[in-house]
PDB file of C-alpha atoms in Angstrom:
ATOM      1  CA  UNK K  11     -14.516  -8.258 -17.438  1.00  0.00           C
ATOM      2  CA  UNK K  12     -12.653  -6.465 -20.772  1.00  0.00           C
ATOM      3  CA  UNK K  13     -16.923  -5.603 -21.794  1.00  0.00           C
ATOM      4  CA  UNK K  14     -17.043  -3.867 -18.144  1.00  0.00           C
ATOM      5  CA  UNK K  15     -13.531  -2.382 -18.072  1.00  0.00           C
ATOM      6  CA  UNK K  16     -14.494  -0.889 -21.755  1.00  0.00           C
ATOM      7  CA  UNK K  17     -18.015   0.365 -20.764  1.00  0.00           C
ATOM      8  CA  UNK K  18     -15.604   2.069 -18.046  1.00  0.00           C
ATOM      9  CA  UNK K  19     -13.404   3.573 -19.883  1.00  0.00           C
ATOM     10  CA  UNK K  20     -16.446   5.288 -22.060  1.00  0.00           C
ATOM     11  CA  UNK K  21     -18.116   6.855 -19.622  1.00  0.00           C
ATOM     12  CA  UNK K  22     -20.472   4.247 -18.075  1.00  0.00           C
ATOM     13  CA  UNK K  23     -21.440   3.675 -14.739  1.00  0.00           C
ATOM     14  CA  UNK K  24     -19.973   0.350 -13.193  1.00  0.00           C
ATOM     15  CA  UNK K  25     -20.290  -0.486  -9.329  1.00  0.00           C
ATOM     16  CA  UNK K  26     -17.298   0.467  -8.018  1.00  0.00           C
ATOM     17  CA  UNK K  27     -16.663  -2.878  -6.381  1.00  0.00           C
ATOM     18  CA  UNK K  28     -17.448  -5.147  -9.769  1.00  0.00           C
ATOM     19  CA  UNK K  29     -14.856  -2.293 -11.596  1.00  0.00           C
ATOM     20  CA  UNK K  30     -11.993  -3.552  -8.685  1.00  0.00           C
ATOM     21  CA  UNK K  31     -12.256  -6.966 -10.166  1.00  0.00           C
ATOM     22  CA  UNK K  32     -12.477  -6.009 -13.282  1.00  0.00           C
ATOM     23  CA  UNK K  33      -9.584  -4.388 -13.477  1.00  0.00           C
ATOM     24  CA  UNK K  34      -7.728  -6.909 -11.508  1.00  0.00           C
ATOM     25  CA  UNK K  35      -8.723  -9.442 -14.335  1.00  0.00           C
ATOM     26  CA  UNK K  36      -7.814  -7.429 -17.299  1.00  0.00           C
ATOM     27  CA  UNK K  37      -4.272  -6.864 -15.798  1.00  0.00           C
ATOM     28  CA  UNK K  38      -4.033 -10.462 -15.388  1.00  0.00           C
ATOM     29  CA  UNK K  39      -5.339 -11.195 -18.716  1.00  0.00           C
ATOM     30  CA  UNK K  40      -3.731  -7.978 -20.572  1.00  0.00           C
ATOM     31  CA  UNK K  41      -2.040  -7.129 -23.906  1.00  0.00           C
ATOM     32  CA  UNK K  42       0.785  -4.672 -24.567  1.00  0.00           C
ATOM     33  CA  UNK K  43      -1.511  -2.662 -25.820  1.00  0.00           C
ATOM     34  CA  UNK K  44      -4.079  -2.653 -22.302  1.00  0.00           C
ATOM     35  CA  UNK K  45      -0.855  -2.088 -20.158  1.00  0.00           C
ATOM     36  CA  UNK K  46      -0.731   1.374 -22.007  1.00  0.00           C
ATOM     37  CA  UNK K  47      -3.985   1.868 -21.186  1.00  0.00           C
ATOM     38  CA  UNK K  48      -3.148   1.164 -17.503  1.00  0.00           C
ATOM     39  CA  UNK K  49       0.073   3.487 -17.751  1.00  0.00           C
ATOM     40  CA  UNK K  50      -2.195   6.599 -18.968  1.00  0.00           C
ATOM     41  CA  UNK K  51      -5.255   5.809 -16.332  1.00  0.00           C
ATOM     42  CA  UNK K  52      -2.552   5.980 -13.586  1.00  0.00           C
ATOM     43  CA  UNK K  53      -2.075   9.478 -14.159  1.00  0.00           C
ATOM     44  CA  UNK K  54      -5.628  10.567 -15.695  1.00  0.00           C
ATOM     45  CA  UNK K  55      -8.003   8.764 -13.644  1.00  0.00           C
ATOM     46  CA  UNK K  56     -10.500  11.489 -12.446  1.00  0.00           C
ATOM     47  CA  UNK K  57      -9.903   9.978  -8.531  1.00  0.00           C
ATOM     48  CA  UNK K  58      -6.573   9.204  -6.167  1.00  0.00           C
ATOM     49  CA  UNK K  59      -8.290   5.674  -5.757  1.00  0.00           C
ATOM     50  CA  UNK K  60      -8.742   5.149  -8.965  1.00  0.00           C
ATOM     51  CA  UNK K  61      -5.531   6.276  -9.812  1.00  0.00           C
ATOM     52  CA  UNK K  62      -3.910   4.196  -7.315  1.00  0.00           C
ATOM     53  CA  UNK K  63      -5.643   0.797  -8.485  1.00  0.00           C
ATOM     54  CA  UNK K  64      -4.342   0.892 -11.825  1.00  0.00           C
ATOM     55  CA  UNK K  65      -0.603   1.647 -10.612  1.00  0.00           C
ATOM     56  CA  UNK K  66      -0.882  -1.356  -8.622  1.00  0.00           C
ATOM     57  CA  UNK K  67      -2.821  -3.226 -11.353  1.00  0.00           C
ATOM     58  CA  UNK K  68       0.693  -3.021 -13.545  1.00  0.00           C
ATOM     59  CA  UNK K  69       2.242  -5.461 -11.354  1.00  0.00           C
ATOM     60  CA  UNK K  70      -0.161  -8.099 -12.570  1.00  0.00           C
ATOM     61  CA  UNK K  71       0.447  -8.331 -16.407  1.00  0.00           C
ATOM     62  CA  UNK K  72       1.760 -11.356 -17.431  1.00  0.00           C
ATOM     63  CA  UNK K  73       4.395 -10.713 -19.972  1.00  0.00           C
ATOM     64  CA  UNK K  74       7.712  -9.791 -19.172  1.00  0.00           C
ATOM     65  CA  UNK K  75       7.905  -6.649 -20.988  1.00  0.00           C
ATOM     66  CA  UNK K  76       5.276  -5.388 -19.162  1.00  0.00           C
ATOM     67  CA  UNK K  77       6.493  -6.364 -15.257  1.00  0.00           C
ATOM     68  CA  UNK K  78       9.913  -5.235 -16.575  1.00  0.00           C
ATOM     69  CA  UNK K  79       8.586  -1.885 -17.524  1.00  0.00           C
ATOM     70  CA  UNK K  80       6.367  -1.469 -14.534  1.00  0.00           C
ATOM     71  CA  UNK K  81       9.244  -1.977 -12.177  1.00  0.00           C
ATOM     72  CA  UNK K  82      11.284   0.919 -13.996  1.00  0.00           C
ATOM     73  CA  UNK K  83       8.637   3.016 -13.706  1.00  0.00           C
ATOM     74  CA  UNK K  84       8.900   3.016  -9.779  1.00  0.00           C
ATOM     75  CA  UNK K  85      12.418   4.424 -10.554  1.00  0.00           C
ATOM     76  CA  UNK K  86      12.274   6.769 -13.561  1.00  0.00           C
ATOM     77  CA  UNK K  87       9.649   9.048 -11.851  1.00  0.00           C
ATOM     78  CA  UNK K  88       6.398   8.044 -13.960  1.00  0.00           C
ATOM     79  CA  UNK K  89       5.395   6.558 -10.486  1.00  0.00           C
ATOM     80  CA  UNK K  90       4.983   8.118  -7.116  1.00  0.00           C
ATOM     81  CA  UNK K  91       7.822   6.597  -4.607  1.00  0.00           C
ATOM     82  CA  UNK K  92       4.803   6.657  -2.203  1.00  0.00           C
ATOM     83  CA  UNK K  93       3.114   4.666  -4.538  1.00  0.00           C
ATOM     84  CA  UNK K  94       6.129   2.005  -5.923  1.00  0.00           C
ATOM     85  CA  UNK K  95       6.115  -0.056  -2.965  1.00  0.00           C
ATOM     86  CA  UNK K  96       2.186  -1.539  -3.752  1.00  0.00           C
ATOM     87  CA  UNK K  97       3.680  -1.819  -7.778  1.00  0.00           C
ATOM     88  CA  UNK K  98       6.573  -3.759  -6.641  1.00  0.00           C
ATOM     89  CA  UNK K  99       4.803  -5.657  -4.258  1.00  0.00           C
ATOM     90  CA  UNK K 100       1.793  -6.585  -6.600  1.00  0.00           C
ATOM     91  CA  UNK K 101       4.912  -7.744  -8.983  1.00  0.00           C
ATOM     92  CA  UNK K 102       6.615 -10.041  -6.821  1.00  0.00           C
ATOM     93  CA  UNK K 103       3.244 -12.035  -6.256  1.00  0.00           C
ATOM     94  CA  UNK K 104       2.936 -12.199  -9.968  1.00  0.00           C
ATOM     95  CA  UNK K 105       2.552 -15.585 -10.587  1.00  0.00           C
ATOM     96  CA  UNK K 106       4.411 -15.585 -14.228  1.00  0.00           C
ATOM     97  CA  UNK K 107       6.824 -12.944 -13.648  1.00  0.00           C
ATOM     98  CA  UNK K 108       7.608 -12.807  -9.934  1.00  0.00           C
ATOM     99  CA  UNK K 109      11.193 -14.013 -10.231  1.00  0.00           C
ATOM    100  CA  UNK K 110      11.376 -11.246 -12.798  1.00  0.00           C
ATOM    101  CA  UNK K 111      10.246  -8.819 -10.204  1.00  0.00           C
ATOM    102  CA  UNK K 112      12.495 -10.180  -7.306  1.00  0.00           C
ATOM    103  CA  UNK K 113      15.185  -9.949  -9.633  1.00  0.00           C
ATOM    104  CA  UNK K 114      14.938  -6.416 -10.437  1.00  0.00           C
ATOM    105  CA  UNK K 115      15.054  -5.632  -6.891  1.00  0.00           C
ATOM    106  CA  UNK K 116      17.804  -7.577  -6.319  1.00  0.00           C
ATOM    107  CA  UNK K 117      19.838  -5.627  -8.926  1.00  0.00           C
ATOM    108  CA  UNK K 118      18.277  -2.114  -8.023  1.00  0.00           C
ATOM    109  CA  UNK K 119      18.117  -2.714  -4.254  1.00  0.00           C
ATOM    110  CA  UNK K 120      20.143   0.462  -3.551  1.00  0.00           C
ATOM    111  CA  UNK K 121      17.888   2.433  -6.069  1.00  0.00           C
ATOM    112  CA  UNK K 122      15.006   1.566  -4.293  1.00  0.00           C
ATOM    113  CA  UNK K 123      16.042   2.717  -0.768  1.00  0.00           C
ATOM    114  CA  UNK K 124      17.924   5.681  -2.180  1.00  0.00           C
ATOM    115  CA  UNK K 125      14.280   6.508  -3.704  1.00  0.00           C
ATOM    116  CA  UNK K 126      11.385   5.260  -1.449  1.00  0.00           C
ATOM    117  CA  UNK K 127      10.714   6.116   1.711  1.00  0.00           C
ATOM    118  CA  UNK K 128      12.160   3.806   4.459  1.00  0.00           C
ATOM    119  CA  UNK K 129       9.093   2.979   6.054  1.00  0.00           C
ATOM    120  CA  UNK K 130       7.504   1.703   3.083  1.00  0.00           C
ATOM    121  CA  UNK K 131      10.422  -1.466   1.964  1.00  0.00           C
ATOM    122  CA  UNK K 132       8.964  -3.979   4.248  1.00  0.00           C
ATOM    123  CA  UNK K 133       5.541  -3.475   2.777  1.00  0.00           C
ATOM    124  CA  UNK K 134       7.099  -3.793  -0.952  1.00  0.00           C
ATOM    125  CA  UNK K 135       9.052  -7.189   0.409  1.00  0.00           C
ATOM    126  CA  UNK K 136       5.785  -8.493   0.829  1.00  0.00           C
ATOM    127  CA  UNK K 137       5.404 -10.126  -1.996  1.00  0.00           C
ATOM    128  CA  UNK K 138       8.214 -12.319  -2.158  1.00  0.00           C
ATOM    129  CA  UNK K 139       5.512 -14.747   0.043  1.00  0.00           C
ATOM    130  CA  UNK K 140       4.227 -15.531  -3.494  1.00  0.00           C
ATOM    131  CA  UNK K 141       7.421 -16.540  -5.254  1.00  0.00           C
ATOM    132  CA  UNK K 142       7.814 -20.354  -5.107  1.00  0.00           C
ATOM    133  CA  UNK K 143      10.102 -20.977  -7.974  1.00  0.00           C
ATOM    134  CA  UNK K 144      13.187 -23.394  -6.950  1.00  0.00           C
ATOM    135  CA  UNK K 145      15.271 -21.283  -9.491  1.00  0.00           C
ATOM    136  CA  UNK K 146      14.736 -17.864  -7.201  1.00  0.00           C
ATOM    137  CA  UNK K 147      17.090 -18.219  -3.853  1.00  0.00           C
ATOM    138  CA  UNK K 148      15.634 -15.963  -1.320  1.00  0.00           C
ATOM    139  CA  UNK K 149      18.027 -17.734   1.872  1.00  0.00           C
ATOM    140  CA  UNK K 150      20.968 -15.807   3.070  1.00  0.00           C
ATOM    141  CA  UNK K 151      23.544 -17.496   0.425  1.00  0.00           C
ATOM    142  CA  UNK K 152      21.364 -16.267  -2.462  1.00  0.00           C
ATOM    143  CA  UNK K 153      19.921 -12.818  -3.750  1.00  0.00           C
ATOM    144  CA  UNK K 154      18.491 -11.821  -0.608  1.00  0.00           C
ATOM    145  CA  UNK K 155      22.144 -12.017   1.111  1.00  0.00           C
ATOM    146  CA  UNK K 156      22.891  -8.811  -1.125  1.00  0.00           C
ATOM    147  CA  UNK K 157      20.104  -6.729   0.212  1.00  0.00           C
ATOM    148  CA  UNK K 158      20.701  -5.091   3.177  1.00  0.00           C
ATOM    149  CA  UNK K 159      17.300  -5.461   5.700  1.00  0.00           C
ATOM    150  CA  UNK K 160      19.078  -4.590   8.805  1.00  0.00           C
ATOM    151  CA  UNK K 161      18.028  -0.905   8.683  1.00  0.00           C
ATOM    152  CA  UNK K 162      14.762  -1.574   7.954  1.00  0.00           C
ATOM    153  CA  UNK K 163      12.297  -2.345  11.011  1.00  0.00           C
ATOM    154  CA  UNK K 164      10.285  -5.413  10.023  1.00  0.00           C
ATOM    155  CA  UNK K 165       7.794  -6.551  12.550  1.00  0.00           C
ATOM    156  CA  UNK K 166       8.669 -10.454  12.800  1.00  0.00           C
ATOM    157  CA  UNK K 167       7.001 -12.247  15.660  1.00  0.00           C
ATOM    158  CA  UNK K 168       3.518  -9.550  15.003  1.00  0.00           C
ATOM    159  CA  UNK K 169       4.367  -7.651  17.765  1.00  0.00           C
ATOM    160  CA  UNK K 170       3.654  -4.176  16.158  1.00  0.00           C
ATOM    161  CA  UNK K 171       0.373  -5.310  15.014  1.00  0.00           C
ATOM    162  CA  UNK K 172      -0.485  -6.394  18.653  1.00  0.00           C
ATOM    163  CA  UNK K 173       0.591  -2.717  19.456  1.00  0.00           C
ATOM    164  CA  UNK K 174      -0.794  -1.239  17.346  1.00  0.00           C
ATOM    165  CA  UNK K 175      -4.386  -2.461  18.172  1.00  0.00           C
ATOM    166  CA  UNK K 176      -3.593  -1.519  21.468  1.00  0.00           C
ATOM    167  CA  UNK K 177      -3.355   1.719  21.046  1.00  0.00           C
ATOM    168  CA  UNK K 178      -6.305   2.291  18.328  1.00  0.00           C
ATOM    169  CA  UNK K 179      -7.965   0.518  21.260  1.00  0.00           C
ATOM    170  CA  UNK K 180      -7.741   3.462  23.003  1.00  0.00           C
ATOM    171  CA  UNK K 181     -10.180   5.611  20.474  1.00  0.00           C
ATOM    172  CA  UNK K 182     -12.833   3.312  20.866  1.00  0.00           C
ATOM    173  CA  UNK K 183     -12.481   3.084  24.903  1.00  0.00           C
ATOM    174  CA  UNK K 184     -12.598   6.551  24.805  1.00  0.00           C
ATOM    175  CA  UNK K 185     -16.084   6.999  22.782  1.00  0.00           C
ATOM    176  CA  UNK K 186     -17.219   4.608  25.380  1.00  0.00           C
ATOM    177  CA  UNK K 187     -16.174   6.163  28.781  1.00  0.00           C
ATOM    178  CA  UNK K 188     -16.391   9.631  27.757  1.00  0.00           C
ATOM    179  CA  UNK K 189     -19.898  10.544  26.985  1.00  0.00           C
ATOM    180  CA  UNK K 190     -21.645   8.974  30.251  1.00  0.00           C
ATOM    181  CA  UNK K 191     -19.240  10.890  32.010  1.00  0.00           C
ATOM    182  CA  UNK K 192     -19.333  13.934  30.408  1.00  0.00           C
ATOM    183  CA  UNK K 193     -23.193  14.148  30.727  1.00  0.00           C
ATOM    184  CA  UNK K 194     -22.997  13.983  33.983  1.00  0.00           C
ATOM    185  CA  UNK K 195     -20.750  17.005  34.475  1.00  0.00           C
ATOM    186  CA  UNK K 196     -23.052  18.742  32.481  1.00  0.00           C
ATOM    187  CA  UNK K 197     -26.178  18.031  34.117  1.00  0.00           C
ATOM    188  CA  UNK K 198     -24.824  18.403  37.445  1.00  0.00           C
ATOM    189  CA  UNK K 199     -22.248  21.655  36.709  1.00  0.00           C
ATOM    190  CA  UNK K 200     -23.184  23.399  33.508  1.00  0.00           C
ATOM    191  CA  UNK K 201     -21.631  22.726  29.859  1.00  0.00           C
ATOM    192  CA  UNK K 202     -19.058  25.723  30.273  1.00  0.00           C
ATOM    193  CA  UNK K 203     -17.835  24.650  33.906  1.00  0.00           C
ATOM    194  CA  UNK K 204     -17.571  20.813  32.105  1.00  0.00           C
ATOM    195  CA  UNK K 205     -15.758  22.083  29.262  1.00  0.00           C
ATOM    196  CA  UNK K 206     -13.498  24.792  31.538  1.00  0.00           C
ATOM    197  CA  UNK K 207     -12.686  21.356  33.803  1.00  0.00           C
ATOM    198  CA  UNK K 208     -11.956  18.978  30.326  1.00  0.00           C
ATOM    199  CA  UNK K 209      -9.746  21.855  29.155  1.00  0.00           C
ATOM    200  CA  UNK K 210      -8.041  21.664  32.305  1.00  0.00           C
ATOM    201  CA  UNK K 211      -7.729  17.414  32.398  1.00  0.00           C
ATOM    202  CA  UNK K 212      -6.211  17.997  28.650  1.00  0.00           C
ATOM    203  CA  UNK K 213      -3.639  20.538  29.065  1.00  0.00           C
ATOM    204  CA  UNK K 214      -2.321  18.303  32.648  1.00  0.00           C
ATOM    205  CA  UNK K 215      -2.398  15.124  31.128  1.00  0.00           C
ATOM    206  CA  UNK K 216      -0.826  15.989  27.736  1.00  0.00           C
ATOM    207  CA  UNK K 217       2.059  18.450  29.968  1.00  0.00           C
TER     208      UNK K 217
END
């Protein structure tokens, strides 16, 4: 994985999938000195994806120094606050430094909201799923008592998923109903009598 992550970074070809994993490993797996590499890739990849997989691959270092620096990062500006929630996330699944992680946003917890977008502190809570450690309290007497989830809107039975799906349903029912029906307007009334009538059905339905 450092071979194909090296081949990468000179210029060669990899498929992009294989380069994912790659990547994924040499976080895992990385030095001091490959964590800079990450920093400088996360700004001067030549893609947004590309870009956005080695800010999330900083969460996954294993020492300390390196988790600790990531998470300041997501407050000092170097990151994107759009982007800090999938760094902070990927951090608190860290399997050697997730109490680390969850620590930090215990301590910065005001930081955070003051700097990320509402919407987007559920998704960087996600990875406290992955911390396991007796030592890290996450019930209401411990470190999660001091941060503040009321004003966030976190979906805890699944019902915005179910929503959700409901209404992307509605694309998809659409593509299906639509053309039959539309065809036969056309064949039977002309194109610019079917599209005069659809204009019509759009501007009444959406009043």
């Amino acid at each position: 994985c450092h071979e194909l992550h090296s081949a990468h970074l000179a210029g060669t070809d990899v498929d992009p999938d294989v380069l994912a994993a790659a990547t994924g490993v040499v976080a895992a797996t990385g030095t001091a000195g490959d964590f800079d590499v990450f920093v400088e890739r996360s700004t001067s990849a030549p893609t947004p994806q590309e870009q956005m997989r080695y800010v999330a691959a900083l969460g996954r270092f294993p020492s300390a120094d390196a988790v600790q620096r990531a998470c300041e990062m997501c407050l000092d500006g170097t990151v994107r606050s759009q982007n800090a929630m999938v760094l902070i996330a990927r951090a608190l699944a860290n399997r050697d430094q997730g109490p680390l992680a969850w620590r930090f946003v215990a301590e910065h917890w005001d930081e955070l909201n003051s700097r990320l977008p509402s919407s987007t502190i559920p998704r960087m809570l996600s990875g406290i799923r992955a911390l396991s450690e007796p030592a890290v309290r996450l019930d209401g007497r411990g470190e999660l008592a001091r941060c503040d989830l009321s004003r966030h809107e976190v979906d805890r039975n699944g019902r915005r998923g179910i929503a959700v799906a409901i209404c992307m349903s509605g694309n998809y029912l659409a593509g299906a109903v639509w053309p039959p029906v539309m065809q036969h307007f056309i064949d039977s009334a002309g194109w610019r009598a079917t599209y005069f009538g659809l204009a019509i059905f759009c501007v009444l339905t959406m009043a």
